[in-house]
PDB file of C-alpha atoms in Angstrom:
ATOM      1  CA  SER A 280     166.355 102.243  94.203  1.00  0.00           C
ATOM      2  CA  ASN A 281     162.753 104.733  93.113  1.00  0.00           C
ATOM      3  CA  VAL A 282     165.339 107.975  93.673  1.00  0.00           C
ATOM      4  CA  LEU A 283     165.663 109.379  90.863  1.00  0.00           C
ATOM      5  CA  ILE A 284     169.145 111.631  91.271  1.00  0.00           C
ATOM      6  CA  SER A 285     168.816 114.573  88.891  1.00  0.00           C
ATOM      7  CA  SER A 286     171.820 115.500  86.233  1.00  0.00           C
ATOM      8  CA  ASP A 287     172.829 118.580  86.451  1.00  0.00           C
ATOM      9  CA  LEU A 288     172.717 118.113  90.811  1.00  0.00           C
ATOM     10  CA  LYS A 289     175.468 120.807  92.072  1.00  0.00           C
ATOM     11  CA  PRO A 290     177.634 120.670  95.949  1.00  0.00           C
ATOM     12  CA  GLU A 291     174.725 122.031  98.228  1.00  0.00           C
ATOM     13  CA  ILE A 292     176.769 125.014  99.917  1.00  0.00           C
ATOM     14  CA  THR A 293     176.064 126.265 103.840  1.00  0.00           C
ATOM     15  CA  LYS A 294     177.419 130.012 105.385  1.00  0.00           C
ATOM     16  CA  SER A 295     177.779 129.965 108.803  1.00  0.00           C
ATOM     17  CA  TRP A 296     178.836 131.783 112.470  1.00  0.00           C
ATOM     18  CA  GLU A 297     177.918 131.961 115.438  1.00  0.00           C
ATOM     19  CA  ALA A 298     178.356 134.187 118.284  1.00  0.00           C
ATOM     20  CA  GLY A 299     179.080 132.380 122.230  1.00  0.00           C
ATOM     21  CA  LEU A 300     179.145 133.647 126.276  1.00  0.00           C
ATOM     22  CA  ASP A 301     179.665 131.178 128.296  1.00  0.00           C
ATOM     23  CA  PHE A 302     180.749 131.921 132.509  1.00  0.00           C
ATOM     24  CA  ARG A 303     180.510 130.363 136.358  1.00  0.00           C
ATOM     25  CA  ILE A 304     180.373 132.490 138.905  1.00  0.00           C
ATOM     26  CA  ILE A 305     180.073 132.290 142.550  1.00  0.00           C
ATOM     27  CA  HIS A 306     182.842 129.276 143.308  1.00  0.00           C
ATOM     28  CA  ASN A 307     181.268 127.826 140.126  1.00  0.00           C
ATOM     29  CA  ILE A 308     177.675 127.509 141.626  1.00  0.00           C
ATOM     30  CA  ILE A 309     175.930 129.132 138.351  1.00  0.00           C
ATOM     31  CA  ASP A 310     177.138 127.879 134.642  1.00  0.00           C
ATOM     32  CA  ALA A 311     175.155 129.426 132.155  1.00  0.00           C
ATOM     33  CA  SER A 312     176.353 129.669 127.871  1.00  0.00           C
ATOM     34  CA  VAL A 313     174.482 131.207 125.445  1.00  0.00           C
ATOM     35  CA  THR A 314     174.942 131.639 121.503  1.00  0.00           C
ATOM     36  CA  TYR A 315     173.049 132.627 118.192  1.00  0.00           C
ATOM     37  CA  TYR A 316     173.769 131.400 114.690  1.00  0.00           C
ATOM     38  CA  ASP A 317     172.666 132.870 111.678  1.00  0.00           C
ATOM     39  CA  GLU A 318     173.053 129.931 108.781  1.00  0.00           C
ATOM     40  CA  HIS A 319     172.574 130.208 104.707  1.00  0.00           C
ATOM     41  CA  THR A 320     172.127 127.469 102.272  1.00  0.00           C
ATOM     42  CA  THR A 321     172.236 128.233  98.929  1.00  0.00           C
ATOM     43  CA  ASN A 322     171.323 124.690  96.684  1.00  0.00           C
ATOM     44  CA  GLN A 323     169.618 122.803  98.496  1.00  0.00           C
ATOM     45  CA  THR A 324     169.403 119.512  98.076  1.00  0.00           C
ATOM     46  CA  LEU A 325     166.640 117.587  99.356  1.00  0.00           C
ATOM     47  CA  THR A 326     164.400 114.820  98.034  1.00  0.00           C
ATOM     48  CA  THR A 327     160.559 115.629  96.493  1.00  0.00           C
ATOM     49  CA  SER A 328     158.524 113.414  94.595  1.00  0.00           C
ATOM     50  CA  ILE A 329     157.060 113.151  91.506  1.00  0.00           C
ATOM     51  CA  SER A 330     155.332 110.855  89.196  1.00  0.00           C
ATOM     52  CA  LYS A 331     155.363 107.024  89.746  1.00  0.00           C
ATOM     53  CA  THR A 332     155.453 106.463  85.755  1.00  0.00           C
ATOM     54  CA  THR A 333     158.477 108.005  85.978  1.00  0.00           C
ATOM     55  CA  GLY A 334     159.728 104.917  86.784  1.00  0.00           C
ATOM     56  CA  PHE A 335     161.271 106.243  89.932  1.00  0.00           C
ATOM     57  CA  SER A 336     158.780 108.041  93.260  1.00  0.00           C
ATOM     58  CA  GLU A 337     161.395 110.014  94.351  1.00  0.00           C
ATOM     59  CA  LEU A 338     163.873 112.775  92.671  1.00  0.00           C
ATOM     60  CA  LEU A 339     166.544 114.205  94.763  1.00  0.00           C
ATOM     61  CA  THR A 340     167.487 117.829  93.625  1.00  0.00           C
ATOM     62  CA  ASN A 341     168.769 121.575  94.031  1.00  0.00           C
ATOM     63  CA  ALA A 342     165.829 122.574  95.513  1.00  0.00           C
ATOM     64  CA  GLY A 343     166.441 126.419  96.485  1.00  0.00           C
ATOM     65  CA  GLU A 344     167.977 128.618  99.251  1.00  0.00           C
ATOM     66  CA  THR A 345     166.735 128.032 103.078  1.00  0.00           C
ATOM     67  CA  GLU A 346     168.505 130.455 105.489  1.00  0.00           C
ATOM     68  CA  THR A 347     168.528 129.277 109.365  1.00  0.00           C
ATOM     69  CA  LYS A 348     168.575 131.551 112.831  1.00  0.00           C
ATOM     70  CA  GLY A 349     168.491 131.206 115.987  1.00  0.00           C
ATOM     71  CA  ILE A 350     169.516 130.951 119.952  1.00  0.00           C
ATOM     72  CA  GLU A 351     171.445 127.947 121.626  1.00  0.00           C
ATOM     73  CA  SER A 352     170.970 128.898 125.786  1.00  0.00           C
ATOM     74  CA  SER A 353     171.705 126.622 129.307  1.00  0.00           C
ATOM     75  CA  LEU A 354     171.078 127.439 132.780  1.00  0.00           C
ATOM     76  CA  LYS A 355     172.658 125.363 135.737  1.00  0.00           C
ATOM     77  CA  VAL A 356     172.644 126.172 139.387  1.00  0.00           C
ATOM     78  CA  THR A 357     174.036 123.540 141.658  1.00  0.00           C
ATOM     79  CA  PRO A 358     173.062 125.498 145.179  1.00  0.00           C
ATOM     80  CA  VAL A 359     174.749 121.852 147.103  1.00  0.00           C
ATOM     81  CA  ASN A 360     177.899 120.487 146.202  1.00  0.00           C
ATOM     82  CA  THR A 361     179.660 118.042 149.441  1.00  0.00           C
ATOM     83  CA  LYS A 362     181.099 115.462 149.815  1.00  0.00           C
ATOM     84  CA  SER A 363     178.299 113.179 149.649  1.00  0.00           C
ATOM     85  CA  TRP A 364     175.651 115.273 148.129  1.00  0.00           C
ATOM     86  CA  ILE A 365     175.003 117.108 145.273  1.00  0.00           C
ATOM     87  CA  ILE A 366     171.685 118.957 144.267  1.00  0.00           C
ATOM     88  CA  SER A 367     171.038 120.988 141.613  1.00  0.00           C
ATOM     89  CA  VAL A 368     168.518 121.851 138.681  1.00  0.00           C
ATOM     90  CA  GLY A 369     169.861 122.785 135.075  1.00  0.00           C
ATOM     91  CA  ALA A 370     167.577 124.178 132.091  1.00  0.00           C
ATOM     92  CA  THR A 371     168.531 125.178 129.048  1.00  0.00           C
ATOM     93  CA  TYR A 372     165.549 126.842 125.472  1.00  0.00           C
ATOM     94  CA  ALA A 373     166.750 126.684 122.210  1.00  0.00           C
ATOM     95  CA  TYR A 374     164.877 128.775 119.298  1.00  0.00           C
ATOM     96  CA  ASN A 375     164.622 128.690 115.493  1.00  0.00           C
ATOM     97  CA  ASP A 376     164.171 130.480 112.839  1.00  0.00           C
ATOM     98  CA  ASN A 377     164.215 128.413 109.500  1.00  0.00           C
ATOM     99  CA  LYS A 378     163.168 129.380 106.610  1.00  0.00           C
ATOM    100  CA  VAL A 379     162.548 128.880 102.699  1.00  0.00           C
ATOM    101  CA  ILE A 380     163.910 131.860 100.599  1.00  0.00           C
ATOM    102  CA  SER A 381     163.186 130.326  96.956  1.00  0.00           C
ATOM    103  CA  ILE A 382     163.043 127.046  95.942  1.00  0.00           C
ATOM    104  CA  THR A 383     163.005 125.966  92.040  1.00  0.00           C
ATOM    105  CA  PRO A 384     161.978 129.014  89.570  1.00  0.00           C
ATOM    106  CA  GLY A 385     158.700 128.497  88.414  1.00  0.00           C
ATOM    107  CA  LEU A 386     157.605 126.251  91.669  1.00  0.00           C
ATOM    108  CA  ASP A 387     154.789 128.014  93.964  1.00  0.00           C
ATOM    109  CA  LYS A 388     155.950 124.865  96.839  1.00  0.00           C
ATOM    110  CA  LEU A 389     157.961 121.837  96.275  1.00  0.00           C
ATOM    111  CA  SER A 390     156.188 118.630  97.721  1.00  0.00           C
ATOM    112  CA  LEU A 391     158.659 116.616  99.964  1.00  0.00           C
ATOM    113  CA  SER A 392     155.896 114.160 101.087  1.00  0.00           C
ATOM    114  CA  ALA A 393     152.475 113.708 100.892  1.00  0.00           C
ATOM    115  CA  TYR A 394     149.146 111.813 101.465  1.00  0.00           C
ATOM    116  CA  GLY A 395     147.173 110.488  98.416  1.00  0.00           C
ATOM    117  CA  ASP A 396     145.276 113.558  99.284  1.00  0.00           C
ATOM    118  CA  GLY A 397     147.814 116.400  98.771  1.00  0.00           C
ATOM    119  CA  THR A 398     148.631 116.718 101.931  1.00  0.00           C
ATOM    120  CA  GLY A 399     152.008 116.796 103.169  1.00  0.00           C
ATOM    121  CA  ALA A 400     155.495 118.899 104.510  1.00  0.00           C
ATOM    122  CA  TYR A 401     155.985 121.630 101.583  1.00  0.00           C
ATOM    123  CA  ALA A 402     158.535 123.699 101.122  1.00  0.00           C
ATOM    124  CA  ILE A 403     157.381 127.072 100.503  1.00  0.00           C
ATOM    125  CA  PRO A 404     159.130 130.737  99.618  1.00  0.00           C
ATOM    126  CA  GLY A 405     158.306 132.851 103.237  1.00  0.00           C
ATOM    127  CA  PHE A 406     157.267 129.796 105.101  1.00  0.00           C
ATOM    128  CA  GLN A 407     159.332 127.893 107.852  1.00  0.00           C
ATOM    129  CA  PHE A 408     160.537 124.848 106.309  1.00  0.00           C
ATOM    130  CA  PRO A 409     158.665 122.398 106.338  1.00  0.00           C
ATOM    131  CA  GLU A 410     155.275 123.516 106.268  1.00  0.00           C
ATOM    132  CA  ILE A 411     152.611 121.251 106.509  1.00  0.00           C
ATOM    133  CA  MET A 412     150.004 121.291 104.090  1.00  0.00           C
ATOM    134  CA  GLY A 413     146.297 120.361 103.676  1.00  0.00           C
ATOM    135  CA  ARG A 414     142.045 120.560 103.732  1.00  0.00           C
ATOM    136  CA  ASP A 415     140.999 123.183 106.222  1.00  0.00           C
ATOM    137  CA  TYR A 416     137.785 124.458 105.740  1.00  0.00           C
ATOM    138  CA  VAL A 417     136.553 127.320 104.669  1.00  0.00           C
ATOM    139  CA  ARG A 418     135.926 130.530 106.765  1.00  0.00           C
ATOM    140  CA  HIS A 419     134.332 133.329 106.735  1.00  0.00           C
ATOM    141  CA  ASP A 420     135.199 136.549 109.097  1.00  0.00           C
ATOM    142  CA  GLY A 421     137.045 133.905 111.406  1.00  0.00           C
ATOM    143  CA  LYS A 422     133.744 131.064 111.111  1.00  0.00           C
ATOM    144  CA  VAL A 423     133.807 128.376 109.668  1.00  0.00           C
ATOM    145  CA  VAL A 424     130.846 127.688 106.456  1.00  0.00           C
ATOM    146  CA  ILE A 425     128.880 125.425 106.236  1.00  0.00           C
ATOM    147  CA  ASN A 426     126.334 122.991 104.492  1.00  0.00           C
ATOM    148  CA  PRO A 427     123.448 125.086 105.212  1.00  0.00           C
ATOM    149  CA  THR A 428     120.965 121.441 104.563  1.00  0.00           C
ATOM    150  CA  THR A 429     123.280 118.798 105.864  1.00  0.00           C
ATOM    151  CA  GLY A 430     125.448 121.564 108.630  1.00  0.00           C
ATOM    152  CA  MET A 431     127.862 119.987 108.315  1.00  0.00           C
ATOM    153  CA  PRO A 432     131.158 121.936 107.016  1.00  0.00           C
ATOM    154  CA  LEU A 433     133.077 123.111 104.072  1.00  0.00           C
ATOM    155  CA  VAL A 434     136.793 121.858 103.442  1.00  0.00           C
ATOM    156  CA  ASN A 435     138.558 124.034 101.088  1.00  0.00           C
ATOM    157  CA  SER A 436     138.765 122.234  97.517  1.00  0.00           C
ATOM    158  CA  THR A 437     142.160 123.092  97.404  1.00  0.00           C
ATOM    159  CA  LEU A 438     145.738 123.574 100.060  1.00  0.00           C
ATOM    160  CA  VAL A 439     145.984 125.977 102.059  1.00  0.00           C
ATOM    161  CA  PRO A 440     149.122 125.866 104.985  1.00  0.00           C
ATOM    162  CA  LEU A 441     148.492 124.900 108.238  1.00  0.00           C
ATOM    163  CA  GLY A 442     151.882 125.173 110.202  1.00  0.00           C
ATOM    164  CA  ASN A 443     155.825 124.919 110.437  1.00  0.00           C
ATOM    165  CA  ALA A 444     156.651 121.105 111.358  1.00  0.00           C
ATOM    166  CA  ASN A 445     159.527 121.079 113.428  1.00  0.00           C
ATOM    167  CA  ALA A 446     159.666 123.618 116.946  1.00  0.00           C
ATOM    168  CA  LYS A 447     160.029 126.723 116.923  1.00  0.00           C
ATOM    169  CA  HIS A 448     160.860 127.440 120.939  1.00  0.00           C
ATOM    170  CA  ILE A 449     162.292 123.984 123.360  1.00  0.00           C
ATOM    171  CA  LEU A 450     162.901 124.529 127.286  1.00  0.00           C
ATOM    172  CA  SER A 451     163.740 121.333 128.457  1.00  0.00           C
ATOM    173  CA  LEU A 452     164.574 121.241 133.297  1.00  0.00           C
ATOM    174  CA  THR A 453     166.359 118.675 134.512  1.00  0.00           C
ATOM    175  CA  PRO A 454     166.502 118.588 138.692  1.00  0.00           C
ATOM    176  CA  SER A 455     169.260 116.414 140.170  1.00  0.00           C
ATOM    177  CA  ILE A 456     169.842 115.060 143.046  1.00  0.00           C
ATOM    178  CA  THR A 457     173.237 112.660 144.105  1.00  0.00           C
ATOM    179  CA  TYR A 458     173.746 111.622 147.164  1.00  0.00           C
ATOM    180  CA  LYS A 459     177.222 109.382 147.526  1.00  0.00           C
ATOM    181  CA  SER A 460     177.066 106.449 143.730  1.00  0.00           C
ATOM    182  CA  LEU A 461     173.027 106.938 143.990  1.00  0.00           C
ATOM    183  CA  THR A 462     171.919 109.543 141.748  1.00  0.00           C
ATOM    184  CA  LEU A 463     168.501 110.867 141.042  1.00  0.00           C
ATOM    185  CA  ALA A 464     167.640 112.975 138.219  1.00  0.00           C
ATOM    186  CA  ALA A 465     163.745 114.087 135.846  1.00  0.00           C
ATOM    187  CA  VAL A 466     163.729 115.537 132.079  1.00  0.00           C
ATOM    188  CA  PHE A 467     160.874 118.075 131.693  1.00  0.00           C
ATOM    189  CA  GLU A 468     160.389 119.776 128.124  1.00  0.00           C
ATOM    190  CA  TYR A 469     158.457 121.539 126.080  1.00  0.00           C
ATOM    191  CA  ARG A 470     158.141 122.215 122.546  1.00  0.00           C
ATOM    192  CA  GLY A 471     155.815 124.928 120.678  1.00  0.00           C
ATOM    193  CA  GLY A 472     154.877 126.315 117.698  1.00  0.00           C
ATOM    194  CA  PHE A 473     155.083 123.517 115.293  1.00  0.00           C
ATOM    195  CA  VAL A 474     151.891 121.373 114.243  1.00  0.00           C
ATOM    196  CA  ARG A 475     151.514 118.031 113.583  1.00  0.00           C
ATOM    197  CA  TYR A 476     148.943 116.396 111.306  1.00  0.00           C
ATOM    198  CA  ASN A 477     147.364 112.894 111.830  1.00  0.00           C
ATOM    199  CA  SER A 478     145.670 111.745 109.308  1.00  0.00           C
ATOM    200  CA  ILE A 479     143.088 109.039 111.706  1.00  0.00           C
ATOM    201  CA  GLY A 480     142.526 111.671 112.743  1.00  0.00           C
ATOM    202  CA  PHE A 481     139.731 111.195 110.404  1.00  0.00           C
ATOM    203  CA  ASP A 482     138.804 107.562 111.009  1.00  0.00           C
ATOM    204  CA  MET A 483     138.998 107.834 114.137  1.00  0.00           C
ATOM    205  CA  ASP A 484     136.320 110.130 114.301  1.00  0.00           C
ATOM    206  CA  TRP A 485     133.424 107.881 111.890  1.00  0.00           C
ATOM    207  CA  SER A 486     134.228 105.130 113.405  1.00  0.00           C
ATOM    208  CA  GLY A 487     133.353 107.412 117.429  1.00  0.00           C
ATOM    209  CA  MET A 488     136.623 105.838 118.625  1.00  0.00           C
ATOM    210  CA  GLY A 489     137.878 110.253 118.694  1.00  0.00           C
ATOM    211  CA  ILE A 490     137.362 112.656 121.400  1.00  0.00           C
ATOM    212  CA  ARG A 491     135.963 114.901 119.796  1.00  0.00           C
ATOM    213  CA  THR A 492     132.666 112.546 119.248  1.00  0.00           C
ATOM    214  CA  VAL A 493     132.371 112.275 123.106  1.00  0.00           C
ATOM    215  CA  GLU A 494     131.782 116.156 123.820  1.00  0.00           C
ATOM    216  CA  TYR A 495     128.622 115.705 122.003  1.00  0.00           C
ATOM    217  CA  ASN A 496     127.532 112.559 124.247  1.00  0.00           C
ATOM    218  CA  ARG A 497     127.897 111.716 120.396  1.00  0.00           C
ATOM    219  CA  GLN A 498     124.348 113.537 119.538  1.00  0.00           C
ATOM    220  CA  ARG A 499     124.039 115.192 116.300  1.00  0.00           C
ATOM    221  CA  PHE A 500     124.872 119.639 117.447  1.00  0.00           C
ATOM    222  CA  VAL A 501     124.740 122.431 116.023  1.00  0.00           C
ATOM    223  CA  PHE A 502     128.569 122.717 114.769  1.00  0.00           C
ATOM    224  CA  PRO A 503     130.857 125.339 116.709  1.00  0.00           C
ATOM    225  CA  ASN A 504     131.559 129.069 115.625  1.00  0.00           C
ATOM    226  CA  SER A 505     129.826 128.648 111.649  1.00  0.00           C
ATOM    227  CA  THR A 506     127.971 130.780 109.414  1.00  0.00           C
ATOM    228  CA  TYR A 507     126.842 129.956 106.512  1.00  0.00           C
ATOM    229  CA  GLN A 508     124.352 131.736 103.290  1.00  0.00           C
ATOM    230  CA  ASP A 509     120.743 132.372 103.079  1.00  0.00           C
ATOM    231  CA  ALA A 510     118.910 132.814 100.225  1.00  0.00           C
ATOM    232  CA  GLY A 511     119.242 136.359  99.219  1.00  0.00           C
ATOM    233  CA  GLY A 512     122.709 135.758 100.023  1.00  0.00           C
ATOM    234  CA  LYS A 513     123.056 137.353 103.225  1.00  0.00           C
ATOM    235  CA  TRP A 514     126.072 135.783 106.080  1.00  0.00           C
ATOM    236  CA  VAL A 515     123.870 134.516 109.149  1.00  0.00           C
ATOM    237  CA  ASP A 516     125.408 132.760 112.297  1.00  0.00           C
ATOM    238  CA  ASN A 517     124.484 129.703 112.688  1.00  0.00           C
ATOM    239  CA  THR A 518     122.277 128.577 116.055  1.00  0.00           C
ATOM    240  CA  ASN A 519     120.071 126.084 115.489  1.00  0.00           C
ATOM    241  CA  ILE A 520     120.890 124.233 112.473  1.00  0.00           C
ATOM    242  CA  LEU A 521     121.865 120.383 113.496  1.00  0.00           C
ATOM    243  CA  ILE A 522     124.672 118.309 110.786  1.00  0.00           C
ATOM    244  CA  SER A 523     123.523 114.979 109.974  1.00  0.00           C
ATOM    245  CA  GLU A 524     122.997 112.406 110.863  1.00  0.00           C
ATOM    246  CA  ASN A 525     126.645 110.377 110.627  1.00  0.00           C
ATOM    247  CA  GLY A 526     128.585 112.697 109.866  1.00  0.00           C
ATOM    248  CA  ASN A 527     131.994 113.872 110.674  1.00  0.00           C
ATOM    249  CA  GLY A 528     134.358 116.880 109.482  1.00  0.00           C
TER     250      GLY A 528
END
């Protein structure tokens, strides 16, 4: 196995409580429920990346403390319910707030899974769990800082939080029509409040396969909402410096 188990691994302890309400009204035409939950975990057990010089690639250890709060709700309306026909519409909504309270003392973040440049999933106190960290553009007053010679955006040399990896909001809609033994149903789902990272984006831009490469008809362009410092150190909005040939950001 490539996983090293910590010598002082402790049992993970989770304490939780929840309260809910279920009800049916108007002869079961409306069926609804709502639940609130609160979960607190100490000695959170997870696998983190370690140097392969140890002979292993991952370490199973107690990483800290997390807290999860959320709501789960559902609603189903069945306006038609006869011997031959059943027509109903169901909906669900879930909200999940999963936060890291603390991690191993002495660390400001804990790597869970990462690419070679460090971009990946991390546990960071005060942030959602897990949090994606990666490289971002250097910014000044909300604008992207560029190199005044090449027109290319400058990239931070350190990792910065990019967003929560798990959806905080999940909304679904399920309409259904049944005629005798035949049922036609569909499921629509929305997930929000999270981000995704895909390392292939850089290669797609470079090769001309990415959608961003056609935004300016594959011609040189001024990087949007960008700024730079002139020779005197004054910040200037970029309106005329084009990105360099064969450049990608």
